Coordinates of C-alpha atoms in Angstrom, one line a residue:
M1 CA -62.3 -14.3 37.6
S2 CA -59.7 -16.9 38.5
A3 CA -57.3 -15.8 41.3
I4 CA -54.4 -17.4 39.6
S5 CA -54.8 -15.7 36.2
P6 CA -51.5 -14.0 35.4
R7 CA -51.4 -10.3 34.8
P8 CA -50.5 -9.2 31.3
G9 CA -46.7 -9.0 31.0
R10 CA -46.1 -10.9 34.1
H11 CA -43.6 -13.1 32.4
A12 CA -42.4 -10.5 29.9
A13 CA -38.8 -10.4 31.3
K14 CA -38.5 -14.2 31.1
I15 CA -39.7 -14.2 27.5
V16 CA -37.3 -11.4 26.5
I17 CA -34.3 -13.3 28.1
V18 CA -35.2 -16.5 26.3
F19 CA -35.7 -14.6 23.0
L20 CA -32.3 -12.9 23.3
L21 CA -30.6 -16.2 24.2
A22 CA -32.3 -18.0 21.3
L23 CA -31.7 -15.2 18.7
P24 CA -28.0 -16.1 18.0
A25 CA -28.9 -19.7 17.5
V26 CA -31.7 -18.8 15.1
L27 CA -29.4 -16.4 13.2
S28 CA -26.7 -19.1 13.0
I29 CA -29.1 -21.7 11.5
E30 CA -30.5 -19.1 9.1
R31 CA -27.0 -18.2 7.9
A32 CA -26.0 -21.9 7.6
L33 CA -29.1 -22.6 5.5
N34 CA -29.0 -19.6 3.2
K35 CA -25.4 -18.5 2.8
P36 CA -22.4 -20.2 1.2
A37 CA -19.7 -21.5 3.5
D38 CA -17.0 -19.0 4.4
L39 CA -13.7 -20.8 4.0
N40 CA -12.1 -18.4 6.4
L41 CA -14.2 -19.7 9.2
T42 CA -14.1 -23.1 11.0
Q43 CA -16.2 -25.6 9.1
L44 CA -18.8 -27.9 10.6
P45 CA -17.1 -31.3 11.3
P46 CA -18.5 -34.4 9.7
K47 CA -20.9 -36.7 11.6
P48 CA -18.9 -38.7 14.2
R49 CA -18.7 -42.4 13.3
T50 CA -16.1 -43.8 15.7
L51 CA -15.3 -43.4 19.4
A52 CA -12.3 -41.2 18.5
D53 CA -14.6 -39.0 16.4
W54 CA -17.0 -38.6 19.2
T55 CA -14.1 -37.7 21.6
A56 CA -12.8 -35.1 19.2
A57 CA -16.2 -33.7 18.4
P58 CA -16.8 -31.3 21.3
P59 CA -13.8 -28.9 20.7
K60 CA -14.5 -29.0 17.0
L61 CA -18.1 -28.1 17.6
T62 CA -17.1 -25.4 20.0
A63 CA -14.8 -23.8 17.4
W64 CA -17.6 -24.0 14.8
V65 CA -20.0 -22.3 17.2
D66 CA -17.5 -19.6 18.1
D67 CA -17.1 -18.7 14.4
H68 CA -20.8 -19.0 13.5
F69 CA -22.4 -17.5 16.5
G70 CA -25.4 -15.6 15.3
G71 CA -24.8 -11.9 15.2
R72 CA -21.2 -12.5 15.9
K73 CA -19.9 -9.5 13.9
L74 CA -22.5 -7.2 15.6
F75 CA -21.5 -8.3 19.1
I76 CA -17.8 -7.9 18.2
R77 CA -18.4 -4.4 16.9
L78 CA -20.5 -3.5 19.9
G79 CA -17.9 -4.9 22.3
T80 CA -15.2 -2.9 20.6
F81 CA -17.3 0.2 20.7
V82 CA -18.0 0.0 24.4
R83 CA -14.4 -1.0 25.3
F84 CA -13.0 2.0 23.4
H85 CA -15.4 4.6 24.5
L86 CA -15.5 3.6 28.1
F87 CA -11.9 2.6 28.7
N88 CA -10.0 4.1 25.7
E89 CA -8.8 0.6 24.8
F90 CA -8.5 -1.4 21.6
P91 CA -9.4 -5.0 21.1
T92 CA -6.0 -5.8 19.6
I93 CA -2.4 -5.3 20.8
Q94 CA -1.7 -3.8 17.4
M95 CA -3.2 -0.5 18.5
A96 CA -2.5 1.7 21.5
A97 CA -4.1 4.8 22.8
G98 CA -1.4 7.4 23.5
Q99 CA -1.7 10.8 25.2
H100 CA -3.2 14.1 24.0
G101 CA -5.6 12.4 21.7
R102 CA -3.0 10.5 19.6
Y103 CA -3.2 6.8 18.7
F104 CA -0.3 4.5 17.6
L105 CA 0.2 1.4 15.7
A106 CA 1.7 -0.5 18.6
A107 CA 2.6 -3.9 17.0
H108 CA 3.0 -5.3 13.5
G109 CA 1.2 -8.5 14.5
T110 CA -0.8 -10.2 17.2
N111 CA 1.9 -12.7 18.2
V112 CA 4.6 -10.2 19.1
A113 CA 5.5 -8.3 22.3
Q114 CA 3.4 -5.5 23.5
Y115 CA 4.4 -2.1 22.0
Q116 CA 6.8 -3.9 19.6
A117 CA 6.2 -1.3 16.8
I118 CA 7.0 1.5 19.2
T119 CA 10.0 0.1 21.1
T120 CA 11.8 -0.9 17.9
V121 CA 11.9 2.6 16.6
C122 CA 12.6 4.3 20.0
G123 CA 15.5 4.2 22.4
K124 CA 15.7 0.5 22.9
G125 CA 15.6 -0.5 19.3
V126 CA 18.4 -2.6 17.9
A127 CA 18.6 -3.0 14.1
N128 CA 18.7 -6.5 12.6
A129 CA 22.2 -8.0 12.1
T130 CA 21.6 -8.0 8.4
T131 CA 21.0 -4.2 8.2
I132 CA 24.5 -2.8 8.0
P133 CA 25.9 -5.5 5.6
Y134 CA 22.9 -4.9 3.3
L135 CA 23.3 -1.1 3.4
N136 CA 26.9 -1.5 2.4
K137 CA 25.9 -3.9 -0.4
M138 CA 23.1 -1.7 -1.7
F139 CA 25.2 1.4 -2.0
G140 CA 28.1 -0.5 -3.4
A141 CA 25.9 -2.0 -6.1
F142 CA 24.5 1.3 -7.1
H143 CA 27.8 3.0 -7.2
A144 CA 29.3 0.2 -9.3
A145 CA 26.5 0.8 -11.8
G146 CA 27.4 4.5 -12.0
L147 CA 24.3 5.6 -10.0
Q148 CA 24.3 7.8 -6.9
P149 CA 21.1 7.0 -4.8
K150 CA 20.2 8.7 -1.5
L151 CA 18.4 7.0 1.4
L152 CA 15.9 9.0 3.4
V153 CA 15.1 7.1 6.6
V154 CA 11.8 8.5 8.0
P155 CA 11.4 8.6 11.8
S156 CA 8.1 7.0 12.8
A157 CA 5.4 8.8 14.8
P158 CA 6.5 7.5 18.3
A159 CA 10.0 9.0 17.8
V160 CA 8.7 12.3 16.4
Y161 CA 5.9 12.7 19.0
P162 CA 7.5 11.1 22.1
E163 CA 5.3 13.2 24.4
D164 CA 2.2 11.5 23.0
V165 CA 3.2 7.8 23.4
P166 CA 1.8 5.9 26.4
A167 CA 3.3 7.4 29.6
A168 CA 5.5 4.5 30.4
L169 CA 7.3 4.9 27.0
V170 CA 7.8 8.7 27.0
A171 CA 11.4 8.7 28.3
E172 CA 12.4 5.9 25.9
C173 CA 11.0 7.6 22.9
S174 CA 12.3 11.0 23.8
S175 CA 15.9 9.8 23.3
E176 CA 17.8 10.7 20.2
R177 CA 19.5 7.4 20.4
T178 CA 17.6 5.0 18.2
A179 CA 18.3 2.0 16.0
V180 CA 19.0 4.3 13.1
S181 CA 21.3 6.6 14.9
T182 CA 23.3 3.6 16.2
V183 CA 23.6 2.2 12.7
L184 CA 24.7 5.6 11.3
A185 CA 27.5 5.8 13.9
A186 CA 28.6 2.2 13.5
P187 CA 32.2 1.8 12.2
E188 CA 31.1 -1.1 10.1
L189 CA 28.9 1.1 8.0
A190 CA 30.8 2.1 4.8
V191 CA 31.4 5.8 4.2
E192 CA 29.6 5.5 0.9
A193 CA 26.5 4.4 2.7
S194 CA 26.6 6.7 5.7
G195 CA 27.4 9.7 3.6
N196 CA 24.3 9.2 1.5
M197 CA 21.8 8.6 4.3
F198 CA 19.6 11.2 6.0
Y199 CA 17.6 10.6 9.2
P200 CA 15.9 13.9 10.1
L201 CA 14.7 13.1 13.6
K202 CA 15.7 16.4 15.2
E203 CA 14.4 18.3 12.2
M204 CA 11.0 16.6 12.2
R205 CA 10.6 17.2 15.9
E206 CA 11.0 20.9 15.1
I207 CA 8.7 20.8 12.0
K208 CA 5.8 19.2 14.0
K209 CA 5.5 22.4 16.0
S210 CA 4.2 24.3 13.0
A211 CA 2.9 21.6 10.6
T212 CA 1.4 18.2 10.8
L213 CA 3.6 15.2 9.9
F214 CA 1.5 12.4 11.3
P215 CA -2.3 12.9 11.8
N216 CA -3.4 11.8 15.3
T217 CA -5.1 8.6 14.2
W218 CA -2.6 7.5 11.4
F219 CA 0.4 5.2 11.2
H220 CA 1.6 6.6 7.9
W221 CA 2.6 10.2 7.6
T222 CA 0.8 12.9 5.7
G223 CA 0.3 16.6 6.1
A224 CA 1.8 20.0 5.2
G225 CA 5.0 19.1 7.2
L226 CA 5.9 16.7 4.4
D227 CA 6.6 19.7 2.2
Q228 CA 9.3 20.8 4.7
V229 CA 10.8 17.3 4.8
A230 CA 11.0 17.2 1.0
R231 CA 12.8 20.6 0.9
L232 CA 15.2 19.4 3.6
S233 CA 16.1 16.3 1.7
L234 CA 16.7 18.4 -1.5
T235 CA 19.1 20.7 0.2
H236 CA 20.8 17.9 2.2
F237 CA 21.3 15.5 -0.7
W238 CA 21.5 17.6 -3.8
Q239 CA 21.9 21.2 -2.7
R240 CA 19.0 22.0 -4.9
P241 CA 17.6 25.6 -4.9
L242 CA 14.2 25.8 -3.3
D243 CA 12.8 28.8 -5.2
Q244 CA 11.7 26.8 -8.2
G245 CA 8.2 27.7 -9.1
P246 CA 5.3 28.8 -6.7
P247 CA 4.4 26.7 -3.7
L248 CA 1.9 23.9 -4.4
R249 CA -1.7 24.6 -3.6
T250 CA -3.1 22.4 -0.9
R251 CA -6.5 21.0 0.1
S252 CA -7.8 19.7 3.4
S253 CA -10.1 16.8 4.0
V254 CA -11.2 14.6 6.8
A255 CA -10.0 11.0 6.2
Q256 CA -10.5 7.7 8.0
S257 CA -7.5 6.3 9.8
D258 CA -5.2 4.2 7.7
V259 CA -5.2 1.5 10.4
S260 CA -9.0 1.2 10.7
H261 CA -8.9 -2.3 9.1
L262 CA -7.4 -3.6 12.3
F263 CA -10.6 -3.2 14.4
E264 CA -14.3 -3.0 13.9
G265 CA -16.8 -0.8 15.7
I266 CA -14.6 2.3 16.1
T267 CA -14.4 5.1 13.6
L268 CA -11.1 7.1 13.8
K269 CA -10.7 10.1 11.5
S270 CA -8.2 13.0 11.2
E271 CA -8.0 16.1 9.1
I272 CA -5.3 15.8 6.5
V273 CA -3.6 18.3 4.2
E274 CA -2.4 17.2 0.7
P275 CA -1.2 18.9 -2.4
D276 CA -3.8 20.0 -4.9
M277 CA -2.1 18.7 -8.0
E278 CA -4.7 19.8 -10.5
G279 CA -4.9 23.3 -8.9
S280 CA -1.1 23.4 -9.1
G281 CA -1.0 22.6 -12.8
I282 CA 0.5 19.2 -12.3
K283 CA -0.7 16.0 -14.0
A284 CA -0.9 13.3 -11.3
C285 CA -1.6 9.6 -11.5
F286 CA -1.9 7.1 -8.7
G287 CA -2.2 3.4 -9.1
L288 CA -1.5 0.4 -11.3
D289 CA -2.3 2.2 -14.6
C290 CA 0.3 4.9 -14.2
F291 CA 3.2 3.2 -16.0
P292 CA 2.0 1.4 -19.2
E293 CA 5.6 1.2 -20.2
V294 CA 6.4 -1.5 -17.7
A295 CA 4.2 -4.5 -16.7
A296 CA 5.6 -4.7 -13.2
A297 CA 3.8 -1.5 -12.2
R298 CA 0.4 -3.2 -12.4
I299 CA 1.6 -5.8 -9.9
L300 CA 3.3 -3.4 -7.6
Q301 CA 0.1 -1.3 -7.5
D302 CA 1.4 1.3 -5.0
V303 CA 2.9 3.5 -7.7
S304 CA 2.4 7.1 -8.7
R305 CA 3.6 9.6 -11.3
F306 CA 3.7 13.4 -11.6
D307 CA 4.4 15.6 -14.5
N308 CA 5.0 19.3 -13.9
P309 CA 5.7 21.3 -17.1
Q310 CA 6.7 24.3 -15.1
A311 CA 9.5 22.6 -13.1
P312 CA 13.2 22.2 -14.2
A313 CA 13.7 19.4 -16.8
R314 CA 14.9 16.8 -14.4
R315 CA 13.5 13.4 -13.1
L316 CA 13.2 12.1 -9.6
L317 CA 12.9 8.4 -9.0
I318 CA 11.5 7.4 -5.6
I319 CA 11.8 3.8 -4.5
S320 CA 10.0 3.3 -1.2
D321 CA 8.0 1.3 1.2
S322 CA 4.4 2.5 1.9
F323 CA 5.7 5.8 3.2
G324 CA 6.5 7.0 -0.3
V325 CA 3.1 7.7 -1.8
K326 CA 2.2 10.6 0.5
I327 CA 5.4 12.6 0.1
A328 CA 6.0 11.9 -3.7
P329 CA 3.6 14.7 -4.8
W330 CA 5.4 17.3 -2.8
Y331 CA 8.6 16.8 -4.9
A332 CA 6.7 17.7 -8.1
R333 CA 7.3 21.3 -7.5
Y334 CA 11.0 20.8 -8.1
Y335 CA 11.1 18.1 -10.9
R336 CA 9.6 17.9 -14.4
Q337 CA 8.9 14.2 -13.7
V338 CA 8.5 12.4 -10.4
E339 CA 8.2 8.6 -10.6
H340 CA 7.4 6.7 -7.4
M341 CA 7.3 2.9 -7.0
A342 CA 6.8 1.0 -3.7
T343 CA 8.4 -2.4 -3.3
N344 CA 5.9 -4.0 -0.9
R345 CA 4.8 -6.5 -3.7
V346 CA 8.2 -6.9 -5.4
D347 CA 8.3 -10.6 -4.4
Q348 CA 5.4 -11.2 -6.7
L349 CA 7.4 -10.2 -9.8
S350 CA 9.0 -12.7 -12.1
P351 CA 12.7 -12.5 -13.0
Q352 CA 11.8 -11.1 -16.4
Q353 CA 9.5 -8.5 -14.9
I354 CA 12.2 -7.4 -12.5
A355 CA 14.8 -7.1 -15.3
D356 CA 12.4 -5.0 -17.4
L357 CA 11.6 -2.9 -14.3
K358 CA 15.2 -2.2 -13.6
T359 CA 15.8 -1.1 -17.2
F360 CA 12.9 1.3 -16.9
L361 CA 13.8 2.7 -13.5
Y362 CA 17.5 3.3 -14.1
R363 CA 17.2 4.9 -17.6
D364 CA 18.7 8.3 -18.3
P365 CA 21.0 8.4 -15.2
A366 CA 22.4 11.8 -16.1
Q367 CA 19.0 13.5 -15.7
T368 CA 17.8 11.4 -12.8
D369 CA 18.0 11.8 -9.0
I370 CA 17.3 8.6 -7.1
L371 CA 15.7 8.7 -3.7
I372 CA 15.2 5.5 -1.7
L373 CA 12.7 6.2 1.1
Y374 CA 11.8 3.9 4.0
H375 CA 10.5 4.5 7.4
D376 CA 12.8 3.6 10.3
G377 CA 11.0 0.3 11.1
G378 CA 11.4 -0.7 7.5
A379 CA 14.9 0.4 7.0
M380 CA 16.3 -1.2 10.1
Y381 CA 14.3 -4.5 10.2
D382 CA 14.8 -5.9 6.7
T383 CA 11.8 -4.4 4.8
L384 CA 14.4 -2.3 2.8
R385 CA 16.5 -5.4 2.2
L386 CA 13.7 -7.6 1.1
G387 CA 12.2 -4.9 -1.1
T388 CA 15.2 -3.7 -3.0
D389 CA 17.7 -6.6 -3.1
S390 CA 16.3 -8.0 -6.3
M391 CA 16.2 -4.6 -7.8
L392 CA 19.8 -3.7 -7.4
P393 CA 21.4 -2.6 -10.7
A394 CA 24.1 -4.5 -12.5
A395 CA 27.6 -3.1 -12.4
L396 CA 29.0 -1.3 -15.4
P397 CA 31.3 -3.3 -17.6
K398 CA 35.0 -2.9 -16.6
Q399 CA 37.1 -0.9 -19.0
G400 CA 39.7 -3.0 -20.6

């Protein structure tokens, strides 16, 4: 037997390392040969023909390799998983781990300041300069049309659960002074605007002690606490009696976080409580097919409708941002009809579609209550303005 014959497996570690390094390249080539090009990824540059092409080629090839690295998604998911479970960190500044098991949408983009979505709704938040002029304009337009809308500004989770935000932000988010409270106290805000707005920060900080308003892993609100907010708004705005019909039945489920699309490799879930509409005898509809009477609803998509034959014969119209869909069902206990439409896609409507939509929404004013509902980040930073400006009603003709 030769003295230099290698033992079985002597070079196994080297073979494994070479295989692991080569695997991404093999996967990249296999994908390039067998799958159509993904236009969202950097495309392979053409063959260089000039000196300038050759000079520009390395960074272009690097960008292509970065986007087409074999097993890229798997490695991203694995890295995210390890980073989260070892260090309780997210791979994006858009999310932040708070305290006591709560997580927050920390920024509305990747090119903004850290904690932008938290600081703007807490103590250092300052509303856009356009906010007060638009609130005055909005209420003025509705009143000139003979309509009396109410605006419910929903405090976001950082303001409602200040004890759960990252430790450095607790004091700032514990303050009762926010962008909304500053606007409400501003002398420039017309009385017809301030008198028809409700910002239940103190009330929701109380409600959270006995009922969920924001699940630990969610940006949007949902939970049994929304029933109490709905009841508060009815008494605050319309002095409606609250003993109309039996309480809605509820159902619990475990749902994936509404911000899970911002990261891969982490599964965040929370238990949520919602009304059981069928069990409560209410006909419910969610989505683009709920309003065949008006074409705009199919474009808006985030729409819902509830019919309760046991409730008083009155209609509630809810115009909202994305915070409307979860609270709309809770109002069905008190109204024969609840119609909810979110304005996030209103910019996709044609002028004729907007005109038809306004005719539909503002019909039968004598039997309709109008609730405009936006969370604080939307109401103070132009989402309300951009979503509703084109939907303002026309003034009534002046009497001669």
